Short mmCIF file of C-alpha atoms in Angstrom, two decimals:
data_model
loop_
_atom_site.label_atom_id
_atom_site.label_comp_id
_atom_site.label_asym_id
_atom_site.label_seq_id
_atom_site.Cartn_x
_atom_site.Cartn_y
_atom_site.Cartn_z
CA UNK A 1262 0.00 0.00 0.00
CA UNK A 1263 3.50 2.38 0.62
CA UNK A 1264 4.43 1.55 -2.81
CA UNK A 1265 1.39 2.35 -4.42
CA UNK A 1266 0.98 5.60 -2.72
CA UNK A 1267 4.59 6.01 -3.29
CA UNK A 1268 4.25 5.61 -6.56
CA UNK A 1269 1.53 7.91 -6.92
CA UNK A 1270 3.34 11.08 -5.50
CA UNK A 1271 6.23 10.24 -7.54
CA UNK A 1272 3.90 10.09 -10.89
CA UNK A 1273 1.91 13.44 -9.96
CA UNK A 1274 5.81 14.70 -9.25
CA UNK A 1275 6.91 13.47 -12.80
CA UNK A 1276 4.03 15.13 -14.65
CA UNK A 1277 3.86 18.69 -12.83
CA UNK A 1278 8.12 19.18 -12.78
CA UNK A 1279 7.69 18.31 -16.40
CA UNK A 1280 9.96 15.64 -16.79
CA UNK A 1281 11.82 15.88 -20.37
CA UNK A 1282 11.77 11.49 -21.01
CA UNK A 1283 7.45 11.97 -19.75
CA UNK A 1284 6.38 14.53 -21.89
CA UNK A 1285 8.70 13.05 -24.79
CA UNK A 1286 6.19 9.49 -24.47
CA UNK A 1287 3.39 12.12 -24.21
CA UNK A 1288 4.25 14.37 -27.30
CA UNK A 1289 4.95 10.81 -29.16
CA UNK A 1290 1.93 9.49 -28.50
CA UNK A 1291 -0.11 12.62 -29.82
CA UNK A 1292 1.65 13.37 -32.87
CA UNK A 1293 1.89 10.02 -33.98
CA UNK A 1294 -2.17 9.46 -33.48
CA UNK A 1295 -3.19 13.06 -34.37
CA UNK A 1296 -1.49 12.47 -37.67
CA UNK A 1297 -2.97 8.76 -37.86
CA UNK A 1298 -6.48 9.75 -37.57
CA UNK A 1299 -5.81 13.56 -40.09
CA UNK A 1300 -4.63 11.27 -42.98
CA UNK A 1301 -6.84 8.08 -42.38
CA UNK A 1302 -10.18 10.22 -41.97
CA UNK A 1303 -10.67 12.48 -44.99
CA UNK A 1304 -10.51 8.96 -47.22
CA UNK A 1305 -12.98 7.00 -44.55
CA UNK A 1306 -15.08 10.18 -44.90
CA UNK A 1307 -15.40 9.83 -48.52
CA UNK A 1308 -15.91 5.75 -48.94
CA UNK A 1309 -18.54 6.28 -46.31
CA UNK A 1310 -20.18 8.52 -48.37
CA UNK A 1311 -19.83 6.31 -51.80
CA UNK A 1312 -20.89 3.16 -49.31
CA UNK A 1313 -23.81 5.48 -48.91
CA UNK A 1314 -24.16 7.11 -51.74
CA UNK A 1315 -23.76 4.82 -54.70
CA UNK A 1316 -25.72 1.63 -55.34
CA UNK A 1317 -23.21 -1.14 -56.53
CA UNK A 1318 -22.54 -5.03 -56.28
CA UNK A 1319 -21.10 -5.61 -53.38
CA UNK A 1320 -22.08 -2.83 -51.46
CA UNK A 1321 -23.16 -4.64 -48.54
CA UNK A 1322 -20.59 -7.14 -48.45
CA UNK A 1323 -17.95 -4.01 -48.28
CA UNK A 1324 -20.16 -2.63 -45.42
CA UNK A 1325 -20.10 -5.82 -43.63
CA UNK A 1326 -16.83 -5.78 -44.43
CA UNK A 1327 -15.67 -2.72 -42.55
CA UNK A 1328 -17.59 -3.47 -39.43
CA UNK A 1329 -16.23 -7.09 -39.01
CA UNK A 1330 -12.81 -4.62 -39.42
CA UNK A 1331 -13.37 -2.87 -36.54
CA UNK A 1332 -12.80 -5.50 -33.84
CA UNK A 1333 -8.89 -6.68 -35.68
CA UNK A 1334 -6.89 -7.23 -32.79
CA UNK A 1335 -4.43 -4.50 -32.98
CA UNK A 1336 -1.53 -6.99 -32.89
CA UNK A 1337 -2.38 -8.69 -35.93
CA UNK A 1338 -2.32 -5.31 -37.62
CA UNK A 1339 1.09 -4.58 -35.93
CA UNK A 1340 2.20 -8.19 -37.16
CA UNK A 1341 1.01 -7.34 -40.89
CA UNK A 1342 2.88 -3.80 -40.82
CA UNK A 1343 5.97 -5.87 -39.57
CA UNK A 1344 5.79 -8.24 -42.15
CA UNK A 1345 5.34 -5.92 -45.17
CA UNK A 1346 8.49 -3.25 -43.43
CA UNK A 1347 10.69 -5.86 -42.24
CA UNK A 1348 14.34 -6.43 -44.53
CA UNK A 1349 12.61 -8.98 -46.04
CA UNK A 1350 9.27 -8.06 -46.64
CA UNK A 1351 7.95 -6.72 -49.73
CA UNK A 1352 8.32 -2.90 -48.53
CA UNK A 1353 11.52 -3.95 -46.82
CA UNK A 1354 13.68 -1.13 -48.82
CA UNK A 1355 11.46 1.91 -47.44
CA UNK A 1356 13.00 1.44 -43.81
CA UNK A 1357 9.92 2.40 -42.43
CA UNK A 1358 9.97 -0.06 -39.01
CA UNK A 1359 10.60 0.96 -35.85
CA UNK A 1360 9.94 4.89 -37.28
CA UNK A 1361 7.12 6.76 -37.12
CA UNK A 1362 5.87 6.50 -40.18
CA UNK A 1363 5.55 3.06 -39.77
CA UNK A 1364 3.19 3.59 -36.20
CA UNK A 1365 0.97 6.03 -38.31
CA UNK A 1366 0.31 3.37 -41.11
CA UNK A 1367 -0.26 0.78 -38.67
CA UNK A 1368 -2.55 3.31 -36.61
CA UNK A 1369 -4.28 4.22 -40.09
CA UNK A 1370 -5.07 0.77 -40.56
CA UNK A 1371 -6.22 0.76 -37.52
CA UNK A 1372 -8.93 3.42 -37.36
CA UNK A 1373 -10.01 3.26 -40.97
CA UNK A 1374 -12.30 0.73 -40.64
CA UNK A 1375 -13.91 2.08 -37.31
CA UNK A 1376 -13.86 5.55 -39.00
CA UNK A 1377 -15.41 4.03 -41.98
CA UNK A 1378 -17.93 1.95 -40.15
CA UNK A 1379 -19.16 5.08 -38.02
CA UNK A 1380 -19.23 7.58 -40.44
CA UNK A 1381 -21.25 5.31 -43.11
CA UNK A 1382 -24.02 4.99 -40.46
CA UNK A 1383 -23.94 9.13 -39.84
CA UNK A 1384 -24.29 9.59 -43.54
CA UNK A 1385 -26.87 6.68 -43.85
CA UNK A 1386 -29.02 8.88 -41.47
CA UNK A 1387 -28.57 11.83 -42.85
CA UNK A 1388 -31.91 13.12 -44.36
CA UNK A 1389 -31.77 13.09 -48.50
CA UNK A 1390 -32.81 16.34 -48.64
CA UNK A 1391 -29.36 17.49 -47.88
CA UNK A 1392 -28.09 16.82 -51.35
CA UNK A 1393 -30.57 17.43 -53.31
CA UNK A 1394 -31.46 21.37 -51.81
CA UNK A 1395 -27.49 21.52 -52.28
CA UNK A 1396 -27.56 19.96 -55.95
CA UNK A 1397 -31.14 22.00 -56.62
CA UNK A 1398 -29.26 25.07 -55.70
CA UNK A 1399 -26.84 24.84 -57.85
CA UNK A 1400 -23.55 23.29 -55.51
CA UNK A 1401 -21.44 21.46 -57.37
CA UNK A 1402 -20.80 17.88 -56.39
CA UNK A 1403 -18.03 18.69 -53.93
CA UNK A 1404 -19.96 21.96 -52.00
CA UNK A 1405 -22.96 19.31 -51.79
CA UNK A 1406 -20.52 17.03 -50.02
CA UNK A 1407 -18.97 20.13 -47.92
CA UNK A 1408 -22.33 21.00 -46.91
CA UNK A 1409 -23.64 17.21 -45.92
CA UNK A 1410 -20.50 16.81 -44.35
CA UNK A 1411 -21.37 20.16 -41.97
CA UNK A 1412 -25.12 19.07 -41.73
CA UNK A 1413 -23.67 15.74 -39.80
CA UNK A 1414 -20.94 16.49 -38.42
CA UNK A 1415 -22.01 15.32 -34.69
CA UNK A 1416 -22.27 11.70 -36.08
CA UNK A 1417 -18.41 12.26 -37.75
CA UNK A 1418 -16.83 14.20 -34.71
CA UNK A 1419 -18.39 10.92 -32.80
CA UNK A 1420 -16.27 9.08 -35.52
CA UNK A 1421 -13.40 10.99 -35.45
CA UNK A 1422 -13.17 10.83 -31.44
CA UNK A 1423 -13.83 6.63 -31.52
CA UNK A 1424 -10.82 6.59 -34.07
CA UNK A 1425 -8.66 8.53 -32.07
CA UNK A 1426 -9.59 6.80 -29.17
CA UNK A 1427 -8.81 2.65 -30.45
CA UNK A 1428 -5.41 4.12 -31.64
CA UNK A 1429 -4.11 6.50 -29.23
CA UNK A 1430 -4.65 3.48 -26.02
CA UNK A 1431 -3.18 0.86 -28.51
CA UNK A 1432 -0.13 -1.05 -27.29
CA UNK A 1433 0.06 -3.94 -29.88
CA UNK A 1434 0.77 -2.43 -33.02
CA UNK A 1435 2.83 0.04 -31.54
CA UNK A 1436 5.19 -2.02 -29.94
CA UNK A 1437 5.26 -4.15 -32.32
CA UNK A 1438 6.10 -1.87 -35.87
CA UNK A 1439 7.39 0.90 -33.54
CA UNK A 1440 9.43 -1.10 -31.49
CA UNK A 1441 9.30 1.04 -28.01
CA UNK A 1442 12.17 3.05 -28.59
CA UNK A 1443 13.03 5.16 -25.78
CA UNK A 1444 13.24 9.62 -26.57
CA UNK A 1445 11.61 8.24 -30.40
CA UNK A 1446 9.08 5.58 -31.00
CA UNK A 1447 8.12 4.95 -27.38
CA UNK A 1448 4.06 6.11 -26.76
CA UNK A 1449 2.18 5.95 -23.65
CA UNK A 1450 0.69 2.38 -24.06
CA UNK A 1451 3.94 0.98 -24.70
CA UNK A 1452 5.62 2.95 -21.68
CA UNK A 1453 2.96 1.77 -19.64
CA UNK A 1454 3.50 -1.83 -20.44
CA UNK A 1455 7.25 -1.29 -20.22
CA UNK A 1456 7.53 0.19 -16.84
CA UNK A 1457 4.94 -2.05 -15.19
CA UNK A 1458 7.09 -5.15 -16.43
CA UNK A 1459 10.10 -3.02 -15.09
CA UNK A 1460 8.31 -2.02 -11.74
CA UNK A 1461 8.43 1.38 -12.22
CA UNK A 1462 4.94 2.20 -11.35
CA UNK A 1463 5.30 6.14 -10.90
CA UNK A 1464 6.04 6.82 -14.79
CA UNK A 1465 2.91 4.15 -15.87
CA UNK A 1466 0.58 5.61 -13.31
CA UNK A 1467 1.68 9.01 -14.40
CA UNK A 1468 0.98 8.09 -17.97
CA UNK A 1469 -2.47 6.20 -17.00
CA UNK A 1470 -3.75 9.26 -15.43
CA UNK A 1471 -2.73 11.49 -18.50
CA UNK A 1472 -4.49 8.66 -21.14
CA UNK A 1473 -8.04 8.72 -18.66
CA UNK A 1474 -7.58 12.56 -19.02
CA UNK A 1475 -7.56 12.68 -22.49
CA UNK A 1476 -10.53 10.03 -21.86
CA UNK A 1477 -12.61 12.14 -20.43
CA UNK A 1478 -11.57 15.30 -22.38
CA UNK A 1479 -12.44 13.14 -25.40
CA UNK A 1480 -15.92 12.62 -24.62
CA UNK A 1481 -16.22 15.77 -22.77
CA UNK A 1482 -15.33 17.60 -26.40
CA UNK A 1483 -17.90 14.95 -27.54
CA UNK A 1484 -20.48 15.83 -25.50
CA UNK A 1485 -20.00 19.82 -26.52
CA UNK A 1486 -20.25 18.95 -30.39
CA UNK A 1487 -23.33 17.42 -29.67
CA UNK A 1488 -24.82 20.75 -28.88
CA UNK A 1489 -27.78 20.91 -26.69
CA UNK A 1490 -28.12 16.88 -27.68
CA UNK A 1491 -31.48 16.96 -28.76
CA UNK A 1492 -33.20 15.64 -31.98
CA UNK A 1493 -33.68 18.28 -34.57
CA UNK A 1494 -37.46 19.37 -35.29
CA UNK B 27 -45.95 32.76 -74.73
CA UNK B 28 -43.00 30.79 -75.39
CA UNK B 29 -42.09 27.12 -74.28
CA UNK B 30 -38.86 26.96 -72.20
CA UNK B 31 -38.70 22.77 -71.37
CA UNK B 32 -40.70 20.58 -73.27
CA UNK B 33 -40.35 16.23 -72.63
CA UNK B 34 -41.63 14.14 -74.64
CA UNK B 35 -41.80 10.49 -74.25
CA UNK B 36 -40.97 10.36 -70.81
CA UNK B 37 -41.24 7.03 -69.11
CA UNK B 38 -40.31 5.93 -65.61
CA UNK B 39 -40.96 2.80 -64.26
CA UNK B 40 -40.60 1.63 -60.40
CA UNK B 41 -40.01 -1.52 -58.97
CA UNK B 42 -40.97 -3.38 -62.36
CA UNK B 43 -44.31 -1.05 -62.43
CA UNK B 44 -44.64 1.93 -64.88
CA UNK B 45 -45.26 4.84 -63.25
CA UNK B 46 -44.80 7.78 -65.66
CA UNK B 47 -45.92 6.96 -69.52
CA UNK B 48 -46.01 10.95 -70.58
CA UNK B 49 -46.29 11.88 -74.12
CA UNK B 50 -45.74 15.17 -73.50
CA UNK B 51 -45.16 17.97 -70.98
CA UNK B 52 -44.21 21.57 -72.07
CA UNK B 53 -43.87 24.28 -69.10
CA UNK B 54 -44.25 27.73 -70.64
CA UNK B 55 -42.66 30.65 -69.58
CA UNK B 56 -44.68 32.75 -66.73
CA UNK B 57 -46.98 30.19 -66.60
CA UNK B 58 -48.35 28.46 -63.56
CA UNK B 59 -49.22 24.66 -63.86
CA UNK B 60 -51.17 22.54 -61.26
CA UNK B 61 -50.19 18.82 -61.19
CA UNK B 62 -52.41 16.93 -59.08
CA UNK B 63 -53.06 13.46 -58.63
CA UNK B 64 -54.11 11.28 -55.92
CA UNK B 65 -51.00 10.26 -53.51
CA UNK B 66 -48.62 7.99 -54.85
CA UNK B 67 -49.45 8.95 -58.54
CA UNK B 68 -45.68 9.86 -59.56
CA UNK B 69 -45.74 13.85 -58.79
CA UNK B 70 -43.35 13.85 -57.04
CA UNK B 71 -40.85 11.74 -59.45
CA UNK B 72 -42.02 13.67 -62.27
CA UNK B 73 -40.70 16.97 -60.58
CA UNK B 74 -37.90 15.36 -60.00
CA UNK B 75 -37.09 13.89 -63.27
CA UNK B 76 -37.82 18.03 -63.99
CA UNK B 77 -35.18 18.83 -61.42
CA UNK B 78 -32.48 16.40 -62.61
CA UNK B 79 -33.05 14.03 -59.23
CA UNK B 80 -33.95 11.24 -59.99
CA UNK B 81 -33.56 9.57 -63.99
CA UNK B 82 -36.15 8.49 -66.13
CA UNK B 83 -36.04 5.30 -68.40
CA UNK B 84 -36.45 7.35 -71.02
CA UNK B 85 -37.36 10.69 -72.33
CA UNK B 86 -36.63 13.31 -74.91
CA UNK B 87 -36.03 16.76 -73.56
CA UNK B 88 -35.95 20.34 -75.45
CA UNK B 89 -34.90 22.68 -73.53
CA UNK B 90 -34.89 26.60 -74.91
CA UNK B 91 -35.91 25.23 -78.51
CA UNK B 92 -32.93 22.43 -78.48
CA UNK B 93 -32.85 19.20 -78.13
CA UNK B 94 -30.92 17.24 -75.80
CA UNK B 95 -30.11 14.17 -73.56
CA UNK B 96 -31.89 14.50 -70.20
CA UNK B 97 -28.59 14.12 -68.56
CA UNK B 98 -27.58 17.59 -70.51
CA UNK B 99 -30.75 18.98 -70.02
CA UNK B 100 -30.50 18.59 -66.32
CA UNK B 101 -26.88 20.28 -66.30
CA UNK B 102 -28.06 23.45 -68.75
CA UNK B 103 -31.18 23.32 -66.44
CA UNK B 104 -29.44 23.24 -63.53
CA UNK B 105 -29.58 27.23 -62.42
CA UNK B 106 -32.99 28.07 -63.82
CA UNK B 107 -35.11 24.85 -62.39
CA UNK B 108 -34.76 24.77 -58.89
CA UNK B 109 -37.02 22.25 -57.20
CA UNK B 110 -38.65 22.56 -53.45
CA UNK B 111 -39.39 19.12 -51.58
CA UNK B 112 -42.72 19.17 -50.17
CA UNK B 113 -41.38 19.84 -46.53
CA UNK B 114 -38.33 22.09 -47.82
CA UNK B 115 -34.85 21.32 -46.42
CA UNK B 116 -33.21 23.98 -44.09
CA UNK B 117 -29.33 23.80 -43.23
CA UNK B 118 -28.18 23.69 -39.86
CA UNK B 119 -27.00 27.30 -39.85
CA UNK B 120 -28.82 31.06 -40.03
CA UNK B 121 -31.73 32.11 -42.05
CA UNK B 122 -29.22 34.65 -43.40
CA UNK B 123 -26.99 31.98 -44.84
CA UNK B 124 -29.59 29.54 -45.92
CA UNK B 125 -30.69 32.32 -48.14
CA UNK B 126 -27.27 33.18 -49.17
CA UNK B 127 -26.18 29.43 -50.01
CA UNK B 128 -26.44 29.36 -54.02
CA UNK B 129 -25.39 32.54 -54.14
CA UNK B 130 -22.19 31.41 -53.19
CA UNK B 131 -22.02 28.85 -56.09
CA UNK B 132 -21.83 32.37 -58.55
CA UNK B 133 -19.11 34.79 -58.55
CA UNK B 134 -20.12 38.04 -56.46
CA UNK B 135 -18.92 39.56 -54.25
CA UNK B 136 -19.87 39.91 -50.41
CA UNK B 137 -21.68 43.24 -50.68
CA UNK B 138 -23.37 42.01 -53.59
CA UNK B 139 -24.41 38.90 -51.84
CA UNK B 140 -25.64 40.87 -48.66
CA UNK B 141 -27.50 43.13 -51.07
CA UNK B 142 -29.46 40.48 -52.19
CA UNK B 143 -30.12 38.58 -48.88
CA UNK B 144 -31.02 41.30 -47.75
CA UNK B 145 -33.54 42.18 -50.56
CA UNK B 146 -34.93 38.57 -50.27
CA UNK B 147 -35.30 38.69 -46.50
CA UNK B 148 -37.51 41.71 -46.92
CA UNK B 149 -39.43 39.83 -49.61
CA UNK B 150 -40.38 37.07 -47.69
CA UNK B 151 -41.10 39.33 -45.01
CA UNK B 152 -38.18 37.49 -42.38
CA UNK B 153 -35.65 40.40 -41.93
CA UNK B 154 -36.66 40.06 -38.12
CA UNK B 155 -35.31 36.43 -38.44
CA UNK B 156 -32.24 36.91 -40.15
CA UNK B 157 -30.32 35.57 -37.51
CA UNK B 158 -32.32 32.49 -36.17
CA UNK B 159 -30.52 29.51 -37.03
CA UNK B 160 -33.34 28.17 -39.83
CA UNK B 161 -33.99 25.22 -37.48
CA UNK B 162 -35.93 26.89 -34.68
CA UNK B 163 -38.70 27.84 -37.39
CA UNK B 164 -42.47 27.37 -37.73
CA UNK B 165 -43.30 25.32 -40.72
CA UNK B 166 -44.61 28.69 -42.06
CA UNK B 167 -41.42 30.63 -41.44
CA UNK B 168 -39.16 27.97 -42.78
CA UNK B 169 -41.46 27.55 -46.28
CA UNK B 170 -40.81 31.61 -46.29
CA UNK B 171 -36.95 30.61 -45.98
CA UNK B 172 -37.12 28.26 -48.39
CA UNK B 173 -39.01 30.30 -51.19
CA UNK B 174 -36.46 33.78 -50.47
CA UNK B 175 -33.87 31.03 -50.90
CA UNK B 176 -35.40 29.95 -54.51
CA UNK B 177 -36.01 33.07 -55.95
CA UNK B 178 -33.10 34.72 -54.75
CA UNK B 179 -31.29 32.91 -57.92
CA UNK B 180 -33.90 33.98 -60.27
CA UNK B 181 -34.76 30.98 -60.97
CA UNK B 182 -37.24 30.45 -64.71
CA UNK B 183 -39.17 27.39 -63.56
CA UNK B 184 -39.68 26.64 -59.82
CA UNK B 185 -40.95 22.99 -59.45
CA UNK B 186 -43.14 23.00 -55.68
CA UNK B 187 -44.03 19.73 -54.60
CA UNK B 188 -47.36 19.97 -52.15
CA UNK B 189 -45.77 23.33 -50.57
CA UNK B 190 -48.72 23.98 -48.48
CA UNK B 191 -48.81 20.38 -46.61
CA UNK B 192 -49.30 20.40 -42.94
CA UNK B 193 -49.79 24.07 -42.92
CA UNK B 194 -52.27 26.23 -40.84
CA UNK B 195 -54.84 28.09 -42.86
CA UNK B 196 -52.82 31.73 -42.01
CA UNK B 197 -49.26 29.91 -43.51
CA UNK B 198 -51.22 28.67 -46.48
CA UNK B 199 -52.39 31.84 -47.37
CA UNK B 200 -48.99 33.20 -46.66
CA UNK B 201 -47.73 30.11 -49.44
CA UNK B 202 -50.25 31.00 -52.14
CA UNK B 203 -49.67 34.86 -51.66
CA UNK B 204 -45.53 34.43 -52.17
CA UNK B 205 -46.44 31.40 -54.94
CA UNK B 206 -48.46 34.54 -56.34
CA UNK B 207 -45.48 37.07 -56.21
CA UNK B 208 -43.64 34.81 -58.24
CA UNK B 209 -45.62 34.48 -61.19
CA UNK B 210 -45.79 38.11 -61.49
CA UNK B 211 -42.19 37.99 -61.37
CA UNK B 212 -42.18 36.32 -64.48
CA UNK B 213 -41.01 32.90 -62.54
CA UNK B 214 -42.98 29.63 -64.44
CA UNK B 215 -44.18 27.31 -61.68
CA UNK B 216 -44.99 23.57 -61.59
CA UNK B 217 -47.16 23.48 -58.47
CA UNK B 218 -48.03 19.40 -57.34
CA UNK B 219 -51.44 19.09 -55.40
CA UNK B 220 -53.54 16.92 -54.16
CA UNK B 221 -56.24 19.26 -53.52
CA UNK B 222 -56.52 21.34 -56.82
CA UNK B 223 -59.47 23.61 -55.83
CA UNK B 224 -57.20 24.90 -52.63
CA UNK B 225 -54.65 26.51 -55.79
CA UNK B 226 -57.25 26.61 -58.76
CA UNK B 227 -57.01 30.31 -58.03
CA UNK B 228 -53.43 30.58 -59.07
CA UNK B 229 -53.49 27.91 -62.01
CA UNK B 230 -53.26 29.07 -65.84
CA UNK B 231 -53.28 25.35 -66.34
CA UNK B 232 -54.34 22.53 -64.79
CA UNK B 233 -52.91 18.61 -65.37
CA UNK B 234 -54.03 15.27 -63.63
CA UNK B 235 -51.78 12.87 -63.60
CA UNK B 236 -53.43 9.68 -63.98
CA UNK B 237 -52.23 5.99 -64.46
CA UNK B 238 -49.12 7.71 -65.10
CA UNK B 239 -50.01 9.92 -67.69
CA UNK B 240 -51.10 13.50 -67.91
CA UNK B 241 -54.46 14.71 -69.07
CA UNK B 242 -55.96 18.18 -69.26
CA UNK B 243 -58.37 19.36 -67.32
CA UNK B 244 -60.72 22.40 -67.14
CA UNK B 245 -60.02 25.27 -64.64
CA UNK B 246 -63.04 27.10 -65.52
CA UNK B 247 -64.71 26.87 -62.29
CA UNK B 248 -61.91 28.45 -60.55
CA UNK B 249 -62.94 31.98 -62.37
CA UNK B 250 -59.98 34.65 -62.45
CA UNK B 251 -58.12 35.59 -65.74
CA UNK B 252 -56.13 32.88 -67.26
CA UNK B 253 -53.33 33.03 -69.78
CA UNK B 254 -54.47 31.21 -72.84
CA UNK B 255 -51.66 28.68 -73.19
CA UNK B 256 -52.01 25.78 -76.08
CA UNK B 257 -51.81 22.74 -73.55
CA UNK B 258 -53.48 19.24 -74.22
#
């Protein structure tokens, strides 16, 4: 009981004296997942939209698809990622593993299909009308899709903040294509699971606390997009 | 009075059923047409075949004297038909910027745009609701929104499907006094009904669409002055 409230003085000491090797995990963490989720959402935006949109074979199969998708254990993306950046694999020359680059396409793999899933049912929802007032007023294809995009944009901030939220808590992939490296590719997940191994509970606690933060930030943000949360008239 | 869209052999069929089997439709310029037609007769997918929504099997459109695909009919039609679902669609922002939202598709500038807003708000009679966001409405005050909106592009035909549905008697007459304005603004108008005696007093013609095809009918007992227009 000592340890652990040991442990927890020395974590809230680490975060508020702003310990360089802390907010390095920290700032790791964000850029690498706040770049994840810029690249991988504009594209899930738009297939959710064709998925929605367009009436072809296979439609439902790819919709089915993308929600089976969402529950890929994050190692077995992590292990693909390896496999395609390692020496030998077919991407081998790029010398993307253990780099950042290779974290974001594994976190992009990720969250697309989450990103994709979500969105598709927030434009599936989305009344008709939208388009066609757009369209019947003369918006080109693209300010018709600006405009639907604005007129749901509760259902893809909901989106965007599930995305986030799968990749930036994600230890699997990261450890696994980023390969915890210490001041570069280490993130908060993987410190956690580091240091706990190590028994060096202060810096994992410290880390916890800042990941259910950003948990409840998440959904507090959520919760302010939503507006005043009721259904429109 | 001159023709501005005229389709001919226009068919349509839903679900393995033929809906629309139209010989031919012409709207005329400054003309206003009543479509009615018990529920479920194909209005509504005829206006918006019209409005380039929704595609027909097949059909032969002239638009301005020239022939053309309906595909390229619905493109060159695109900023003089503008079409107005039967409960119109507001966006999630100000009346002010519903209003202003195909403006922004043309190149003017700002003050030119706020010129004309402004003229349209005062139209409609809505300055005082310039900036409600267009969701808080009364179905009256939003059908207001949504016809400053239309004629704010000038539009030459305005297709309005059942625009007095689910109104009060007061926001009817509102509807048939601003459907009114238009026509003597020169604006043609393809008005869908159910209830043809409720707008018999703003009809120079009047079409029932039935087993999917359109036949003339008299307007005679709706008095007023009519524009003598060479239809069936």
């Amino acid at each position: 009981m000592d340890s652990l409230s040991a442990s927890t003085a020395e974590s809230f000491r680490l975060l508020f004296s702003g310990d360089a090797a802390l907010w390095v995990i920290i700032f790791t963490s964000f850029t690498v997942s706040v770049r994840a989720i810029l690249i991988a959402a504009p594209l899930a935006f738009v297939v959710a939209f064709l998925m929605a949109h367009l009436r072809y074979r296979g439609r439902r199969t790819m919709i089915a698809g993308f929600s089976a998708l969402q529950s890929i254990p994050a190692v077995v993306v992590g292990l693909t990622v390896y496999l395609v950046f390692s020496r030998s694999g077919p991407l081998g020359d790029l010398q993307l593993l253990f780099t950042h680059s290779s974290m974001i396409i594994g976190q992009i793999l990720l969250s697309f299909p989450l990103l994709v899933a979500l969105s598709h049912a927030a434009f599936q929802a989305a009344d008709r009308r939208v388009w066609e007032t757009s369209v019947t007023l003369g918006a080109k294809p693209y300010r018709a899709f600006m405009t639907l995009l604005h007129e749901i944009r509760f259902g893809l901030i909901a989106a965007l903040l599930a995305g986030f939220g799968r990749i930036i808590a994600e230890v699997g992939c990261s450890m696994m294509v980023g390969g915890n490296i210490l001041g570069y590719t280490r993130n908060i997940p993987t410190a956690i699971a580091l240091e706990t191994t190590r028994g060096e509970f202060a810096q994992a606690i410290a880390l916890g606390m800042v990941l259910l933060v950003l948990a409840l930030l998440l959904n507090g943000l959520l919760a302010f997009f939503q507006g005043r949360g009721e259904m429109s008239s | 009075m001159s023709e501005i869209i005229h389709y001919s052999a226009l068919r349509k069929t839903v679900h393995g059923q033929l809906l629309l089997d139209i010989d031919s439709l012409e709207i005329y310029e400054q003309a206003c047409v009543a479509l009615s037609g018990r529920n479920g007769a194909g209005k509504s997918t005829l206006m918006r075949i019209i409005a380039g929504l929704e595609a027909p099997d097949s059909v032969t459109v002239s638009f301005d004297g020239q022939t053309m695909p309906w595909r390229r009919a619905c493109q060159r039609m695109r900023t003089h038909v503008i079409y107005l679902h039967q409960n119109p669609y507001l966006f999630d922002r100000s009346v002010t910027d519903n209003i202003a939202y195909g403006l922004r598709h043309r190149e003017l500038s700002i003050k030119d745009i706020s010129r004309k807003v402004a003229e349209a708000l005062d139209w409609a009679g809505i300055s005082h609701l310039q900036m409600r966001n267009a969701r808080e409405l009364s179905g009256g005050e939003r059908q207001r929104v949504a016809f400053a909106r239309a004629r704010i592009l000038k539009p030459r035909v305005l297709l309005l499907d059942e625009p007095t549905t689910n109104m009060d008697s007061e926001a009817r007459e509102q509807t048939y006094r601003m459907i009114k304005r238009l026509k003597d603004d020169g604006v043609s108008i393809l008005l869908a009904t159910h209830e043809f005696h409720t707008v018999a007093h703003l009809c120079d013609v009047h079409l029932s669409l039935e087993s999917g095809s359109l036949r003339p009918q008299s307007i005679d007992s709706a008095g007023g002055e009519r524009k003598i227009i060479p239809y069936g």
